[in-house]
Short mmCIF file of C-alpha atoms in Angstrom, two decimals:
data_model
loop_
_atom_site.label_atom_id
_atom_site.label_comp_id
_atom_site.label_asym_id
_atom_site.label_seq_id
_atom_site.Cartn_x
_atom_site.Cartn_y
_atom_site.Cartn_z
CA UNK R 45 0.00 0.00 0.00
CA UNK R 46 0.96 3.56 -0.71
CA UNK R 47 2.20 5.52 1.84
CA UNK R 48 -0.25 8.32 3.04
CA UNK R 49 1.33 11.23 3.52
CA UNK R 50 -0.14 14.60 4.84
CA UNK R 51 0.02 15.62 0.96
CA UNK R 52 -2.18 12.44 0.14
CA UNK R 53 -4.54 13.60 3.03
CA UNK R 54 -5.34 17.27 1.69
CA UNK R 55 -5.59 16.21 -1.58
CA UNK R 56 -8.57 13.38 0.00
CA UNK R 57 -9.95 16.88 1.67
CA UNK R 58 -9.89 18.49 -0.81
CA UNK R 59 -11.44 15.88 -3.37
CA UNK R 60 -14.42 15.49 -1.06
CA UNK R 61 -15.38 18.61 -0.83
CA UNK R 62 -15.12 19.28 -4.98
CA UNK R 63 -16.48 16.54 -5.81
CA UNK R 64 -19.64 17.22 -3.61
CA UNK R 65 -19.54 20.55 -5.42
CA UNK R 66 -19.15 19.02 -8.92
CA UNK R 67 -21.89 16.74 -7.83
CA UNK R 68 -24.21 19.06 -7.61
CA UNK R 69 -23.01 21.23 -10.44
CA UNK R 70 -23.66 18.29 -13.25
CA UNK R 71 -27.07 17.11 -11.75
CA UNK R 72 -28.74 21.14 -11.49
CA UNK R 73 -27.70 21.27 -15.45
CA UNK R 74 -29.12 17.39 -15.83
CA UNK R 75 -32.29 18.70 -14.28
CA UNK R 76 -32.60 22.00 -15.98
CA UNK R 77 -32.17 19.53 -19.31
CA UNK R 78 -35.01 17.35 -18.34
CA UNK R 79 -37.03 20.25 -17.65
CA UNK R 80 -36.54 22.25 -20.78
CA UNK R 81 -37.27 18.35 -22.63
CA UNK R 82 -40.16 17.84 -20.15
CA UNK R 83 -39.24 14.69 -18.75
CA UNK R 84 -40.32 13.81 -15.92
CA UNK R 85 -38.86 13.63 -12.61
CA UNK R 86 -36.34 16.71 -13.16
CA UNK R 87 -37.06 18.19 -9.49
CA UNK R 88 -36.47 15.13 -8.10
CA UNK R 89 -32.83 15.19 -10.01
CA UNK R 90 -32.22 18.75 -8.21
CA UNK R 91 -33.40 17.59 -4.81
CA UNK R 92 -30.54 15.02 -5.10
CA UNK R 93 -28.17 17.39 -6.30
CA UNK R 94 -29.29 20.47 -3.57
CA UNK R 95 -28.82 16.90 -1.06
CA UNK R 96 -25.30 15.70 -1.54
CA UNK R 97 -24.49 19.51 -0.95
CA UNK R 98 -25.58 19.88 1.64
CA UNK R 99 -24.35 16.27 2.98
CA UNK R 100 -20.51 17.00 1.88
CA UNK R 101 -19.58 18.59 5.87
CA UNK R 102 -21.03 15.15 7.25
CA UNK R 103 -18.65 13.60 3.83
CA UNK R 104 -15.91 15.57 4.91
CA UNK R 105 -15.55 14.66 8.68
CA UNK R 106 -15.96 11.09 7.75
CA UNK R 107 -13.16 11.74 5.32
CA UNK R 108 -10.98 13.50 8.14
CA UNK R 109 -11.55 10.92 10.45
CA UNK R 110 -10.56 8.34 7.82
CA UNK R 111 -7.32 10.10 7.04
CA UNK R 112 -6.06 11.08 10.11
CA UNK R 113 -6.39 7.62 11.43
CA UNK R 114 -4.14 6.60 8.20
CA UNK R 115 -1.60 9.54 8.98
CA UNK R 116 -2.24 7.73 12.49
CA UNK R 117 -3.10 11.28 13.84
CA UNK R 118 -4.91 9.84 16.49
CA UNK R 119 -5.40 12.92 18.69
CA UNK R 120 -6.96 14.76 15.49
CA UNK R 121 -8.83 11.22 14.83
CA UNK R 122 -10.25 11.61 18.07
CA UNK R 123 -11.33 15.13 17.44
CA UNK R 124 -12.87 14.42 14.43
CA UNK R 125 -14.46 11.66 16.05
CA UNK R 126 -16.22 13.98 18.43
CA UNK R 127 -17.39 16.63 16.07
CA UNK R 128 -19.51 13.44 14.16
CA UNK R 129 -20.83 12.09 17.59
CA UNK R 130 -21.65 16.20 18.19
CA UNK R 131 -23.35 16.08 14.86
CA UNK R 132 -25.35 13.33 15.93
CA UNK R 133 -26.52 14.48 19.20
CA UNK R 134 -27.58 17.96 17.39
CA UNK R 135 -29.98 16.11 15.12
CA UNK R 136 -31.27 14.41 18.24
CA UNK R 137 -31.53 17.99 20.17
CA UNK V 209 -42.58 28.38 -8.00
CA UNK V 210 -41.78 30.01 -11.48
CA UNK V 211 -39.11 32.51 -11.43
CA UNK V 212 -38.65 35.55 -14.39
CA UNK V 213 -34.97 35.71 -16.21
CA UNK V 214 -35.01 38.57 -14.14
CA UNK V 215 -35.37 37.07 -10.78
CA UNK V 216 -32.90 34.74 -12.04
CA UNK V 217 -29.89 37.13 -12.81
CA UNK V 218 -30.73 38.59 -9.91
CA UNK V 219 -30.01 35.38 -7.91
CA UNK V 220 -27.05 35.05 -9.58
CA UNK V 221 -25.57 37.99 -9.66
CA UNK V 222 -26.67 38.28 -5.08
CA UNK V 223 -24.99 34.60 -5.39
CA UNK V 224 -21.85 35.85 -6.94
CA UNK V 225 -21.60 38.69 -4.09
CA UNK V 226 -21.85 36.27 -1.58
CA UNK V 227 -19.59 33.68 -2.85
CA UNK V 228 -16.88 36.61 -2.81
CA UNK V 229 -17.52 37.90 0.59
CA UNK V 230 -17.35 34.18 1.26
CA UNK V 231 -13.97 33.29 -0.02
CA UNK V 232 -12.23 36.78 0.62
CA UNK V 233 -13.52 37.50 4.19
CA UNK V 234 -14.12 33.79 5.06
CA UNK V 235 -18.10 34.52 6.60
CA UNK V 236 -20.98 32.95 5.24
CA UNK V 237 -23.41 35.63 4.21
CA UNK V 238 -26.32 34.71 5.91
CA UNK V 239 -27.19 37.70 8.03
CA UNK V 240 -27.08 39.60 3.86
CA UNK V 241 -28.99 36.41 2.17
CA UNK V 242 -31.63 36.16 4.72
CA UNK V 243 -33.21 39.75 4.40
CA UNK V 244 -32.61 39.40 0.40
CA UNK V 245 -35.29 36.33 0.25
CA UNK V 246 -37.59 38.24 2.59
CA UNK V 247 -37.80 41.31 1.02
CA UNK V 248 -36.90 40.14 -2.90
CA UNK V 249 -38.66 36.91 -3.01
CA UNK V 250 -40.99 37.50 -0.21
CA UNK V 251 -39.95 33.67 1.23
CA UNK V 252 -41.28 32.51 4.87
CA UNK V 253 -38.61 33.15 7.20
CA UNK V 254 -37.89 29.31 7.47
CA UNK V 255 -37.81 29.25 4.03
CA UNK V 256 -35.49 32.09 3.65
CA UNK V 257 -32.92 30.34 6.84
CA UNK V 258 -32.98 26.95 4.77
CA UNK V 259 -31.91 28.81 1.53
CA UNK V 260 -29.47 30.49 2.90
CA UNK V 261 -28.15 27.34 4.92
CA UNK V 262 -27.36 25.44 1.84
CA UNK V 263 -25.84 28.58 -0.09
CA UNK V 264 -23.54 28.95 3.16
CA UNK V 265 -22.54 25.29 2.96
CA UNK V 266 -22.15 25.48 -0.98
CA UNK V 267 -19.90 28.69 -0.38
CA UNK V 268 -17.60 26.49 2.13
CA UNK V 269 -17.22 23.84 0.00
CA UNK V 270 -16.14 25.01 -3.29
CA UNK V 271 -13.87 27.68 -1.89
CA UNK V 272 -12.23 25.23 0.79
CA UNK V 273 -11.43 22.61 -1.25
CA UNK V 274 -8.40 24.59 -3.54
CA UNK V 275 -7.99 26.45 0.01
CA UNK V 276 -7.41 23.03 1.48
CA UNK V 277 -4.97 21.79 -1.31
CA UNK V 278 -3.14 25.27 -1.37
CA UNK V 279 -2.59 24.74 1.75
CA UNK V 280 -4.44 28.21 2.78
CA UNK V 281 -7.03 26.83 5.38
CA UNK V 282 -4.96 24.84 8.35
CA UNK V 283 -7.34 21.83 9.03
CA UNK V 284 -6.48 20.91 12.12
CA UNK V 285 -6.93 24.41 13.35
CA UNK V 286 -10.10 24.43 11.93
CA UNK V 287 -11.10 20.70 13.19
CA UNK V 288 -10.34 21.80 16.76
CA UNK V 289 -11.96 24.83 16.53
CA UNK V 290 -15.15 22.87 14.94
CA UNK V 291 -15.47 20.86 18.09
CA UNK V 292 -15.95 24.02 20.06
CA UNK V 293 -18.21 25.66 18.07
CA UNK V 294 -20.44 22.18 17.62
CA UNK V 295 -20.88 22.28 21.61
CA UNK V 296 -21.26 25.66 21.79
CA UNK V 297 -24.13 24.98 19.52
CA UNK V 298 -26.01 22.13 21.20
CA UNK V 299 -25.22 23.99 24.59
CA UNK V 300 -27.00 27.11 22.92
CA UNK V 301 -29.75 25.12 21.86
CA UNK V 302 -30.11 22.63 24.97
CA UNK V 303 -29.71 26.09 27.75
CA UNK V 304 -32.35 27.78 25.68
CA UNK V 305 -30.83 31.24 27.41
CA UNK V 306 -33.21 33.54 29.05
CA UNK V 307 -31.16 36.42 28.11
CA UNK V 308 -33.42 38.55 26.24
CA UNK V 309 -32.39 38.69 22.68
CA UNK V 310 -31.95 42.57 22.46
CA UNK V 311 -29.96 42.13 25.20
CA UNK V 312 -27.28 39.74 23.22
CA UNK V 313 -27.59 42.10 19.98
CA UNK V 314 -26.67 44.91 21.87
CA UNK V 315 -23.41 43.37 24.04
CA UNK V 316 -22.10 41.68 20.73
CA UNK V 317 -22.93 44.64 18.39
CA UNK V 318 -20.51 46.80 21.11
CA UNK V 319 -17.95 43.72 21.06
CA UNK V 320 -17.39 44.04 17.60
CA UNK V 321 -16.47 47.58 17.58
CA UNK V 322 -13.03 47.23 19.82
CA UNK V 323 -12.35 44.14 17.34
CA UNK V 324 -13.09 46.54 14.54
CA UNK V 325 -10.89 48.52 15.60
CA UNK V 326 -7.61 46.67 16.62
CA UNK V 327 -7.71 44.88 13.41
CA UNK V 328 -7.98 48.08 11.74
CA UNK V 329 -4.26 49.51 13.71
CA UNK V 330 -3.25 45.94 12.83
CA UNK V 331 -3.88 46.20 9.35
CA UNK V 332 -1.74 49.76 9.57
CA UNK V 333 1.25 48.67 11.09
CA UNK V 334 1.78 45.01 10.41
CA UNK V 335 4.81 43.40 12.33
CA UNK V 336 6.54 41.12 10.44
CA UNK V 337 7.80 38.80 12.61
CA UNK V 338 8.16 35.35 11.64
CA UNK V 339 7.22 32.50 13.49
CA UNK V 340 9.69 29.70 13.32
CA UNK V 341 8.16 26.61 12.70
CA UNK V 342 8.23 23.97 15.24
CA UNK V 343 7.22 20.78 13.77
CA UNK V 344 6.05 19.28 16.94
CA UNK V 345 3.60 21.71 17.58
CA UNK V 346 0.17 20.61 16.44
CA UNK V 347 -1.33 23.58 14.93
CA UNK V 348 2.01 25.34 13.20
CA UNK V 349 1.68 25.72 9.22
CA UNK V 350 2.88 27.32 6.34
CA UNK V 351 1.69 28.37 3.20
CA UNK V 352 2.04 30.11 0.32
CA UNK V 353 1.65 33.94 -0.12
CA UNK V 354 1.50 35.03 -3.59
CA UNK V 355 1.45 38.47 -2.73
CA UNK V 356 4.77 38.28 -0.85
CA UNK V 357 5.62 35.61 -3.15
CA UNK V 358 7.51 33.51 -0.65
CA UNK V 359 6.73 30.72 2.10
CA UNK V 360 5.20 32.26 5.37
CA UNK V 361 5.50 29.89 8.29
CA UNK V 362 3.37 30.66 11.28
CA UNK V 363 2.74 29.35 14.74
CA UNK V 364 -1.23 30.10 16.07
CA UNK V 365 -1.02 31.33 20.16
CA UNK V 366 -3.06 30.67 22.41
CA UNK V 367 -5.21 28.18 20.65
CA UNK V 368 -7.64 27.40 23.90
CA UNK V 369 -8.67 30.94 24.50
CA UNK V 370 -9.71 30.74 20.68
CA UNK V 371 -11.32 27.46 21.47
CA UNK V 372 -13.71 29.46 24.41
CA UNK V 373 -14.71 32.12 21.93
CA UNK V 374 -15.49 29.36 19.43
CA UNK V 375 -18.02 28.11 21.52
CA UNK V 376 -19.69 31.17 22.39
CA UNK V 377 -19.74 31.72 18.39
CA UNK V 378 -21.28 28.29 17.57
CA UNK V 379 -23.59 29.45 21.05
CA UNK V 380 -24.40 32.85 19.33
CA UNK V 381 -24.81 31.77 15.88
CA UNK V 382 -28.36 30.09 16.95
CA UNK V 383 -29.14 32.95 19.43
CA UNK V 384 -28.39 35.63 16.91
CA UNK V 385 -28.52 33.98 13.56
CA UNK V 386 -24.83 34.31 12.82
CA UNK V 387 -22.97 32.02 10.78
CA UNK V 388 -19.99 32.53 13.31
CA UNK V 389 -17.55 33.56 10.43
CA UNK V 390 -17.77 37.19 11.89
CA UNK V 391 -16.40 35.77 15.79
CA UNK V 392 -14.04 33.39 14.21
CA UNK V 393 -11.97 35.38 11.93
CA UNK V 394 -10.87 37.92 14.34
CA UNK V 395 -10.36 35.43 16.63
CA UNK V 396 -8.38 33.63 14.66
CA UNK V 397 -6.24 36.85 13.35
CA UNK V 398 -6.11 38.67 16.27
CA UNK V 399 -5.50 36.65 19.72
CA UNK V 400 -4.29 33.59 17.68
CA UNK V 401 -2.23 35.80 15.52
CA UNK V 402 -2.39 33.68 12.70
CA UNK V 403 -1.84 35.32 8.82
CA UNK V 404 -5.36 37.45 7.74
CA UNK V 405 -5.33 35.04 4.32
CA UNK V 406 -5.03 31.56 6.64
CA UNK V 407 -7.85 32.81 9.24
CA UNK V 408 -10.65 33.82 6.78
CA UNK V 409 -10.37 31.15 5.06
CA UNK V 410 -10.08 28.09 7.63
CA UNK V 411 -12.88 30.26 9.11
CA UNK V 412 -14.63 29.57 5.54
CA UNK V 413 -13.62 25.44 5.54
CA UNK V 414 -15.50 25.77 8.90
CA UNK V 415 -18.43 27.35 7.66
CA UNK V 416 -20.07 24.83 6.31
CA UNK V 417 -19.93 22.75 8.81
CA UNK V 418 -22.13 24.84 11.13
CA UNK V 419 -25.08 25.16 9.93
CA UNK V 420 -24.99 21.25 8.37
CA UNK V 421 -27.42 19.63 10.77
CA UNK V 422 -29.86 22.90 10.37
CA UNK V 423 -29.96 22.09 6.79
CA UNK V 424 -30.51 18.87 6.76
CA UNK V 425 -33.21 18.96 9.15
CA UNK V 426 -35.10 21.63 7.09
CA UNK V 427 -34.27 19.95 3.88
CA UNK V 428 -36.27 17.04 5.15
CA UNK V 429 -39.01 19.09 6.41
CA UNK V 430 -39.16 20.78 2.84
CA UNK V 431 -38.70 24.16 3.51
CA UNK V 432 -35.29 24.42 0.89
CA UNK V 433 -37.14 26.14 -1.97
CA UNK V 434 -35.08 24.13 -4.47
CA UNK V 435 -35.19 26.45 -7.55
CA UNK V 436 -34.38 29.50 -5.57
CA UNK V 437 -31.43 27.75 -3.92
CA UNK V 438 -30.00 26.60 -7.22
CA UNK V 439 -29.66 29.46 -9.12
CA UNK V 440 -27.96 31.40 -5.85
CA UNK V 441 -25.66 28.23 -5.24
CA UNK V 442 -24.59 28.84 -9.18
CA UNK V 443 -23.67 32.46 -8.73
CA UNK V 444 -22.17 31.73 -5.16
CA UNK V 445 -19.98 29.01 -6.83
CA UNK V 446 -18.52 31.96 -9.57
CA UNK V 447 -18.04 34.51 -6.62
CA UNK V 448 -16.27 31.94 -4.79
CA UNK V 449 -13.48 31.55 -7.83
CA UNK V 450 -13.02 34.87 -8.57
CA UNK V 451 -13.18 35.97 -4.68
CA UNK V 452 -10.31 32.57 -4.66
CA UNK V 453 -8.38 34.95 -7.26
CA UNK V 454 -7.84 38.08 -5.77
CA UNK V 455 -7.67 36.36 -2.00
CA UNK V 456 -4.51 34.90 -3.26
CA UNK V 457 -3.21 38.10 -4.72
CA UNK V 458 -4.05 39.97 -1.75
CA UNK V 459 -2.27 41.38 1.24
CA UNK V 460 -2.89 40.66 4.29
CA UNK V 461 -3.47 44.15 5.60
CA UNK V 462 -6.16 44.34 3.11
CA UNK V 463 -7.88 41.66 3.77
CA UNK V 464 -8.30 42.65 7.33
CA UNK V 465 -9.00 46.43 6.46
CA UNK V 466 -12.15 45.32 4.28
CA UNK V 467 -12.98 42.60 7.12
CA UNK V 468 -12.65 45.28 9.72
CA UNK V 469 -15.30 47.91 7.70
CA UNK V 470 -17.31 44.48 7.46
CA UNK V 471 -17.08 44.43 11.06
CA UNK V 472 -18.23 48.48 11.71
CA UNK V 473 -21.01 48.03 9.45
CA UNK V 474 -22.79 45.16 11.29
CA UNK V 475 -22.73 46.31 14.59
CA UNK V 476 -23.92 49.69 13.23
CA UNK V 477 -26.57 47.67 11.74
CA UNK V 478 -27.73 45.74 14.81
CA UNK V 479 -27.42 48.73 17.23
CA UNK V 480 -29.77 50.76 14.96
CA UNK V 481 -32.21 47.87 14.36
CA UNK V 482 -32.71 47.14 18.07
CA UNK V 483 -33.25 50.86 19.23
CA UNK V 484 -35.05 51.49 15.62
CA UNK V 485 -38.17 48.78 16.88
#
């Protein structure tokens, strides 16, 4: 396996976060498309999109948790750890 | 809902705005984006707090990840930071404080001003000093400033009174309806005293963070009016490149001269809205 070095870890980051962002980018214009063709279901397609946007934070500390355990961070694993369980209690709250 | 060109553009061009406020000065718009939905597109207030959620969260992400990769935003600053503005959050929402809102508008709207202020003489006579970086320290960093066109190393101070006033941010930011970007930066650049450029915009890889679970929650509930959103997120997503541009141009002293008339102006704002009712 390849090491993972703290480049390899922004560049995971990093990729989360555009690809969220490119996500959503391609599926607005796919549903703009079905809606100038009228087919069907096109504001379903941008409720998807408008949803992995606003899921990439919850992507991301998955991701940072992930990576730090690999850079075996384990203090900022921890952290990140506790900003997911916080996430979880604040839907429950 | 059927929206004109017109009310199109206009989302795009208020979502451009945004995105560069976003990336330069590293705060998520929402107490601007709120009051445009009211009063432009008439939304319920819910409505117009969802919107603005997601814009917020599409601002952090597209700017953060080439801020993450440049190596702009520190991420573990920012991940330590997160956990005290996530409890300051549920502790907000879970002490449901007494304190009279007017109350809290008034004490932070005077709270900004001294900020305001010392960033401003910051911003006028910057002291160079260079940091040496210690590469046991956890938060220490470098990046790269194109405007001085070298490496700047740097060494945040006293990280855990940052951490306090994190949590009274992520505390205030459901009391008051502020993102926290506006706490956070000066925070970050002042008592931290960690580069302008690196504070706004780990501040911004922050952002979206924040108000996550709030948009989720209303997302479900329905109240993201999805054709509104999308055409804001579009422009907010072109602000946030071209705001990426001239951040990394940019001196420091600039940045924090614009964040500090940022700064002025909303705790003008709030003093004369709570004395105006």
């Amino acid at each position: 396996m390849k090491k993972f070095s703290e480049r390899s870890f922004t560049i995971l980051i990093s990729r989360v976060l555009r690809y969220g962002v490119i996500f959503f980018v391609v599926f607005s214009f796919l549903s703009f498309i079905m809606r100038f063709l009228n087919i069907p279901h096109s504001s379903d397609i941008l409720r998807l999109a408008i949803f992995v946007l606003i899921i990439t934070p919850v992507l991301r500390i998955i991701m940072l948790l992930y990576g730090f355990i690999r850079l075996k961070d384990f203090k900022f694993a921890f952290y990140s750890l506790i900003i997911l369980i916080a996430l979880f209690v604040e839907v429950i709250v | 809902m059927d929206l004109t060109i017109f009310q199109i553009s206009l989302l795009m061009i208020f979502g451009i705005f945004i995105g560069i406020i976003g990336s330069v000065l590293g705060v998520g718009g929402g107490i601007f984006i709120v009051p445009f939905l009211l009063l432009v597109f008439k939304l319920p207030i819910k409505s117009a707090i969802a919107v603005s959620l997601v814009s917020i969260i599409a601002t952090s992400s597209s700017v953060a990840s080439t801020n993450v990769e440049k190596g702009l935003a520190n991420v573990r600053l920012g991940v330590f930071l997160e956990i005290a503005t996530a409890a300051g959050s549920i502790a907000g929402s879970l002490l449901m404080l007494k304190i009279p809102s007017d109350f809290l508008q008034i004490f932070f709207a005077f709270m900004l001003i001294p900020s305001a202020l010392s960033m401003y003489i910051k911003a006028k006579k910057p002291s160079m000093e260079e940091i040496p970086l210690d590469s046991d320290e956890d938060f220490s960093f470098s990046y790269y400033d194109s405007s001085l066109k070298r490496q700047v190393r740097y060494k945040p101070k006293k990280t855990k009174i940052a951490f306090l006033f994190s949590a009274i941010a992520g505390m205030l930011s459901g009391l008051l309806g502020i993102g926290g970007g506006i706490i956070v930066v000066p925070v970050m650049n002042i008592i931290c005293g960690i580069p302008m450029k690196v504070a706004t915009s780990t501040s911004n890889f922050m952002l979206g963070l924040t108000g996550c679970v709030s948009a989720i929650i209303l997302f479900k509930n329905g109240y993201v009016v999805e054709n509104i959103a999308v055409f804001l997120i579009i422009g907010v997503i072109v602000g946030g490149i071209i705001g990426m541009k001239f951040l990394s141009r940019a001196k420091n002293s600039t940045v924090q001269i614009i964040f500090s008339i940022l700064m002025m102006g909303i705790s003008i704002e709030m003093i004369w809205r709570t004395f105006s009712r």
